[in-house]
C-alpha positions as semicolon CSV with decimal commas, in nm:
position;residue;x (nm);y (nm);z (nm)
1;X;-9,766;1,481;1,458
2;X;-9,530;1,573;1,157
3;X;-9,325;1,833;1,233
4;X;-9,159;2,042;0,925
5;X;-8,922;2,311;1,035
6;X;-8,887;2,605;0,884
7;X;-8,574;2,770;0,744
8;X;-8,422;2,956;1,006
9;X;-8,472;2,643;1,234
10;X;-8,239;2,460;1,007
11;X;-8,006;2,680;1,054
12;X;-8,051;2,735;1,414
13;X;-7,962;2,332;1,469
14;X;-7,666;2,412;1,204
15;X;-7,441;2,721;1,273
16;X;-7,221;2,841;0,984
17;X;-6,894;2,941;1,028
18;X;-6,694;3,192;0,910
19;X;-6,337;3,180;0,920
20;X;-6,084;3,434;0,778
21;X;-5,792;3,598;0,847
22;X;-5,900;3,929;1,137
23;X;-5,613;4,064;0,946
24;X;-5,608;4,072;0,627
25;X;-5,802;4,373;0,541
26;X;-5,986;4,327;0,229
27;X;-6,032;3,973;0,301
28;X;-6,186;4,067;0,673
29;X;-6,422;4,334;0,519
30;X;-6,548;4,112;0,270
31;X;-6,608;3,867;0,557
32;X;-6,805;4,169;0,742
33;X;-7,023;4,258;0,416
34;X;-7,133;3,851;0,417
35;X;-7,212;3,875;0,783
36;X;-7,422;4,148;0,739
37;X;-7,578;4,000;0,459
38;X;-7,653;3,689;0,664
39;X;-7,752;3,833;0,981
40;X;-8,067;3,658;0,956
41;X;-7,882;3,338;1,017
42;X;-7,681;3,229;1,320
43;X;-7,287;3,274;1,190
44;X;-7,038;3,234;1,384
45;X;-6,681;3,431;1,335
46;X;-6,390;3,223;1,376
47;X;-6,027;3,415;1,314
48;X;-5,845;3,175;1,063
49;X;-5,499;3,222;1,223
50;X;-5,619;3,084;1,542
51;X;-5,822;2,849;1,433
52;X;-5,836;2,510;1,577
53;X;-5,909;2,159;1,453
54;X;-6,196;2,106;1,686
55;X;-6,386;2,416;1,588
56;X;-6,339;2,370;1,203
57;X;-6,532;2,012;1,242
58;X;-6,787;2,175;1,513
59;X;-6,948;2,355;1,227
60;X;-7,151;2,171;0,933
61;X;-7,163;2,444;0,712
62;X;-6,878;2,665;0,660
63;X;-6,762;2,973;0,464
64;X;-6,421;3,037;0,434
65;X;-6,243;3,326;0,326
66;X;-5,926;3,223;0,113
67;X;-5,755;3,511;-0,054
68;X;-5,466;3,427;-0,322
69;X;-5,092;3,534;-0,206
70;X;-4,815;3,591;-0,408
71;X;-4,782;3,394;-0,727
72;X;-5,083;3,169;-0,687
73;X;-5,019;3,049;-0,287
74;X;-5,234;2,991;-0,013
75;X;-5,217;3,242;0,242
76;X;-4,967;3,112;0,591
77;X;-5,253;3,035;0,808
78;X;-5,449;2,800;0,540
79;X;-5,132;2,645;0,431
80;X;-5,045;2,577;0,808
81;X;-5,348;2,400;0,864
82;X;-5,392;2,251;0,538
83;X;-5,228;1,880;0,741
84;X;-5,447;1,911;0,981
85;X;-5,714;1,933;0,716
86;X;-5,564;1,597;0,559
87;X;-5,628;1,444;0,855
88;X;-6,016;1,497;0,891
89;X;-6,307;1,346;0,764
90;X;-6,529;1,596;0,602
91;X;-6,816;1,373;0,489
92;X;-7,110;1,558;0,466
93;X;-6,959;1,925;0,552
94;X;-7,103;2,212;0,308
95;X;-6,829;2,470;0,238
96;X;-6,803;2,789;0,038
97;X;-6,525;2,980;-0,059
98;X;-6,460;3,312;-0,145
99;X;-6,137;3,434;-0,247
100;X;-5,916;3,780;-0,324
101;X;-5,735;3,828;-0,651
102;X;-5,610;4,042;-0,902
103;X;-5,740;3,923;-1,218
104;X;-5,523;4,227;-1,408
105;X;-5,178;4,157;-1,275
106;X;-5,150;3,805;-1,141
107;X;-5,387;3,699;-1,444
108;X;-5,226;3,338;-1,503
109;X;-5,322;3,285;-1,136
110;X;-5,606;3,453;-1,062
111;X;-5,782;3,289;-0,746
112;X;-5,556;2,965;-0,734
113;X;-5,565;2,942;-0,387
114;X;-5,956;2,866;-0,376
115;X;-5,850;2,629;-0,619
116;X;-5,604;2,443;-0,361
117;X;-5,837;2,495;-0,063
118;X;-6,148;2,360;-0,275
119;X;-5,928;2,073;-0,392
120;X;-5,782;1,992;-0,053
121;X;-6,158;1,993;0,129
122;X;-6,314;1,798;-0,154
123;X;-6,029;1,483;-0,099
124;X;-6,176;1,528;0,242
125;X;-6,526;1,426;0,130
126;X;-6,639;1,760;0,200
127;X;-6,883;1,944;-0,095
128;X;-6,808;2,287;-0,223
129;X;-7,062;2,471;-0,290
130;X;-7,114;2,883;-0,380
131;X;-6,994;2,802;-0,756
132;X;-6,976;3,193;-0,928
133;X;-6,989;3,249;-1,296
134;X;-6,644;3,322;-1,472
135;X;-6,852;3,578;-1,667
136;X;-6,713;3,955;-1,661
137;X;-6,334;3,832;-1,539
138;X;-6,055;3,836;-1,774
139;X;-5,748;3,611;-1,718
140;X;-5,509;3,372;-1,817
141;X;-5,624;3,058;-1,619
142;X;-5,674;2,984;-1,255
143;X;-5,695;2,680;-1,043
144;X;-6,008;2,768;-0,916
145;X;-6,225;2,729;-1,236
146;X;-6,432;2,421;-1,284
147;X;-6,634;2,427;-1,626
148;X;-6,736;2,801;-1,676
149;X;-6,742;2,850;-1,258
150;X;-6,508;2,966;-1,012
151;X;-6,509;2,748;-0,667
152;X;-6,644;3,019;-0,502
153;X;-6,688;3,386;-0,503
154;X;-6,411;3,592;-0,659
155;X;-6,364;3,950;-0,528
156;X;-6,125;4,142;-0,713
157;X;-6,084;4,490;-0,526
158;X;-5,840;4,623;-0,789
159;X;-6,015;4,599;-1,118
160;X;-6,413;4,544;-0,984
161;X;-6,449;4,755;-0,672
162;X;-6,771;4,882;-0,795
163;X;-6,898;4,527;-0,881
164;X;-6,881;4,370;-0,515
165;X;-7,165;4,501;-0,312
166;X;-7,393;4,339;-0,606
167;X;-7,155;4,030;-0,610
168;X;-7,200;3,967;-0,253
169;X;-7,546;4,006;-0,210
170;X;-7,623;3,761;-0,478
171;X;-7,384;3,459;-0,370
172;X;-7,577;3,516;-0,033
173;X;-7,916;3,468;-0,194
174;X;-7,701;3,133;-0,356
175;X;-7,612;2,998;-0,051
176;X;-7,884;3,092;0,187
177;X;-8,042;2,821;-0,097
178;X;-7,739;2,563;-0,091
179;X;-7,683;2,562;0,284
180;X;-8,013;2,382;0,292
Protein backbone atom coordinates (compact mmCIF):
# COMPACT_ATOMS: atom_id res chain seq x y z
CA UNK A 1 0.00 0.00 0.00
CA UNK A 2 1.15 3.64 -0.98
CA UNK A 3 1.56 5.61 1.75
CA UNK A 4 1.50 9.64 1.23
CA UNK A 5 2.17 11.59 4.37
CA UNK A 6 0.73 14.48 5.14
CA UNK A 7 2.32 17.83 6.02
CA UNK A 8 2.89 17.87 9.53
CA UNK A 9 4.40 14.30 9.16
CA UNK A 10 7.07 15.81 7.04
CA UNK A 11 7.90 17.86 9.40
CA UNK A 12 7.64 15.58 12.26
CA UNK A 13 10.60 13.26 10.47
CA UNK A 14 12.36 16.87 9.85
CA UNK A 15 12.67 19.26 12.90
CA UNK A 16 13.56 22.91 12.12
CA UNK A 17 15.81 24.71 14.00
CA UNK A 18 16.01 27.89 15.24
CA UNK A 19 19.08 29.40 16.26
CA UNK A 20 19.69 33.02 17.50
CA UNK A 21 21.34 34.87 19.85
CA UNK A 22 19.00 34.38 23.70
CA UNK A 23 20.47 37.77 23.93
CA UNK A 24 20.11 39.96 21.64
CA UNK A 25 16.78 41.40 22.28
CA UNK A 26 15.13 42.35 19.16
CA UNK A 27 16.72 39.58 17.41
CA UNK A 28 15.35 36.95 20.29
CA UNK A 29 11.77 38.45 20.09
CA UNK A 30 11.61 38.22 16.54
CA UNK A 31 12.74 34.59 16.99
CA UNK A 32 9.68 34.23 19.63
CA UNK A 33 7.01 35.91 17.14
CA UNK A 34 8.27 33.00 14.34
CA UNK A 35 7.89 30.35 16.96
CA UNK A 36 4.62 31.27 17.70
CA UNK A 37 3.79 31.55 14.28
CA UNK A 38 5.05 28.01 13.69
CA UNK A 39 3.81 26.29 16.62
CA UNK A 40 2.07 23.97 14.46
CA UNK A 41 5.40 22.54 13.49
CA UNK A 42 8.00 20.82 15.65
CA UNK A 43 10.92 23.77 16.09
CA UNK A 44 13.44 23.40 18.00
CA UNK A 45 15.33 26.53 19.87
CA UNK A 46 18.93 26.38 19.74
CA UNK A 47 20.87 29.60 21.50
CA UNK A 48 23.39 30.70 18.72
CA UNK A 49 26.23 31.52 21.18
CA UNK A 50 26.31 28.03 22.34
CA UNK A 51 25.74 26.43 19.53
CA UNK A 52 27.59 23.42 18.48
CA UNK A 53 28.72 21.85 15.22
CA UNK A 54 26.86 18.67 15.78
CA UNK A 55 23.50 20.25 16.40
CA UNK A 56 23.71 22.77 13.42
CA UNK A 57 24.04 19.51 10.96
CA UNK A 58 21.34 17.49 13.22
CA UNK A 59 18.71 19.70 11.75
CA UNK A 60 17.65 19.63 7.87
CA UNK A 61 15.85 22.65 7.87
CA UNK A 62 17.00 25.61 9.65
CA UNK A 63 16.11 29.26 10.41
CA UNK A 64 18.59 31.41 11.56
CA UNK A 65 18.43 34.65 13.04
CA UNK A 66 21.39 36.93 11.76
CA UNK A 67 21.10 40.51 12.77
CA UNK A 68 23.68 43.13 11.11
CA UNK A 69 26.37 44.73 13.70
CA UNK A 70 28.16 47.69 13.35
CA UNK A 71 29.13 48.80 9.89
CA UNK A 72 27.85 45.83 7.95
CA UNK A 73 29.47 42.75 10.35
CA UNK A 74 28.29 39.60 11.40
CA UNK A 75 27.37 39.46 14.87
CA UNK A 76 30.56 37.53 17.38
CA UNK A 77 28.82 34.32 17.68
CA UNK A 78 28.13 33.80 13.70
CA UNK A 79 31.49 35.08 12.87
CA UNK A 80 33.00 32.58 15.49
CA UNK A 81 31.47 29.77 13.95
CA UNK A 82 31.52 30.86 10.51
CA UNK A 83 35.11 28.09 10.22
CA UNK A 84 33.38 25.67 11.55
CA UNK A 85 30.73 26.33 8.96
CA UNK A 86 33.60 26.09 6.18
CA UNK A 87 34.21 22.93 7.25
CA UNK A 88 30.71 21.21 6.72
CA UNK A 89 28.94 19.82 4.02
CA UNK A 90 25.56 21.34 3.71
CA UNK A 91 24.22 19.45 0.69
CA UNK A 92 20.74 19.33 0.80
CA UNK A 93 20.14 21.62 4.11
CA UNK A 94 17.13 24.25 3.64
CA UNK A 95 17.97 27.50 5.48
CA UNK A 96 16.27 30.82 6.02
CA UNK A 97 17.47 33.87 7.27
CA UNK A 98 16.15 36.69 8.85
CA UNK A 99 18.09 39.57 9.77
CA UNK A 100 18.01 43.14 11.95
CA UNK A 101 18.91 46.43 10.35
CA UNK A 102 18.53 49.94 10.16
CA UNK A 103 17.72 50.74 6.73
CA UNK A 104 17.70 54.79 7.80
CA UNK A 105 21.12 55.09 9.35
CA UNK A 106 23.39 52.27 8.28
CA UNK A 107 21.61 52.56 4.71
CA UNK A 108 24.82 51.58 2.54
CA UNK A 109 24.72 48.38 4.65
CA UNK A 110 21.53 47.57 5.40
CA UNK A 111 21.28 43.69 6.23
CA UNK A 112 24.92 42.75 4.99
CA UNK A 113 25.35 40.27 7.40
CA UNK A 114 22.49 37.94 5.88
CA UNK A 115 24.37 38.65 2.94
CA UNK A 116 27.71 36.99 4.43
CA UNK A 117 25.82 34.23 6.28
CA UNK A 118 23.70 33.41 2.99
CA UNK A 119 26.94 33.52 1.01
CA UNK A 120 28.98 31.47 3.44
CA UNK A 121 26.02 28.53 3.71
CA UNK A 122 25.44 28.54 -0.02
CA UNK A 123 29.57 27.65 -0.71
CA UNK A 124 28.48 24.97 1.66
CA UNK A 125 25.96 23.49 -0.79
CA UNK A 126 23.31 24.46 1.43
CA UNK A 127 19.95 26.38 -0.33
CA UNK A 128 18.61 29.59 1.03
CA UNK A 129 15.42 29.94 0.92
CA UNK A 130 12.68 32.71 2.61
CA UNK A 131 13.70 35.29 -0.31
CA UNK A 132 11.57 38.81 0.85
CA UNK A 133 10.75 41.53 -1.56
CA UNK A 134 13.05 44.72 -1.41
CA UNK A 135 9.73 46.56 -1.89
CA UNK A 136 8.89 49.37 0.84
CA UNK A 137 12.86 49.59 2.09
CA UNK A 138 14.92 52.47 1.18
CA UNK A 139 18.75 52.19 1.11
CA UNK A 140 21.92 52.55 -0.39
CA UNK A 141 22.85 48.87 -1.17
CA UNK A 142 23.24 45.78 0.92
CA UNK A 143 24.92 42.49 0.57
CA UNK A 144 21.97 40.72 1.15
CA UNK A 145 20.00 41.61 -2.08
CA UNK A 146 19.85 39.16 -4.91
CA UNK A 147 17.74 40.53 -7.98
CA UNK A 148 14.84 42.59 -6.36
CA UNK A 149 15.00 40.08 -3.00
CA UNK A 150 16.61 40.20 0.20
CA UNK A 151 18.16 36.62 1.42
CA UNK A 152 15.77 36.49 3.90
CA UNK A 153 13.44 38.45 6.00
CA UNK A 154 14.49 41.98 6.90
CA UNK A 155 13.12 43.42 10.19
CA UNK A 156 13.90 46.89 10.69
CA UNK A 157 12.59 47.87 14.30
CA UNK A 158 13.64 51.53 13.87
CA UNK A 159 11.92 52.77 10.79
CA UNK A 160 9.03 49.72 10.30
CA UNK A 161 7.96 48.71 13.78
CA UNK A 162 4.44 48.79 12.72
CA UNK A 163 5.17 46.69 9.56
CA UNK A 164 6.56 43.41 11.35
CA UNK A 165 3.71 41.52 12.84
CA UNK A 166 2.33 41.46 9.02
CA UNK A 167 5.97 40.78 7.79
CA UNK A 168 6.33 37.83 9.91
CA UNK A 169 3.27 36.18 9.47
CA UNK A 170 3.63 36.16 5.77
CA UNK A 171 7.36 34.78 5.42
CA UNK A 172 5.82 31.98 7.70
CA UNK A 173 3.05 31.20 5.24
CA UNK A 174 6.46 31.30 2.62
CA UNK A 175 8.27 28.89 4.31
CA UNK A 176 5.75 26.61 5.86
CA UNK A 177 5.56 26.18 1.65
CA UNK A 178 9.48 26.02 1.00
CA UNK A 179 10.38 23.78 3.92
CA UNK A 180 8.58 21.15 1.93
Amino acid sequence: MWFCPSIKNYYMMNKIGISYSFNSNKTAQTAKRIIEDMKDLPIEEVNAETLTEEQFLSYQNLILGVPTWFDGELPNYWDEFGPAIEDMNLKGKLIALFGLGDQVNYSENFLDAVGIMAELLQSRGAKIIGLTSTEGFVFEKSCAVKGSKFLGLAIDYENQADKIDEQIKSWIRQLKDEFK
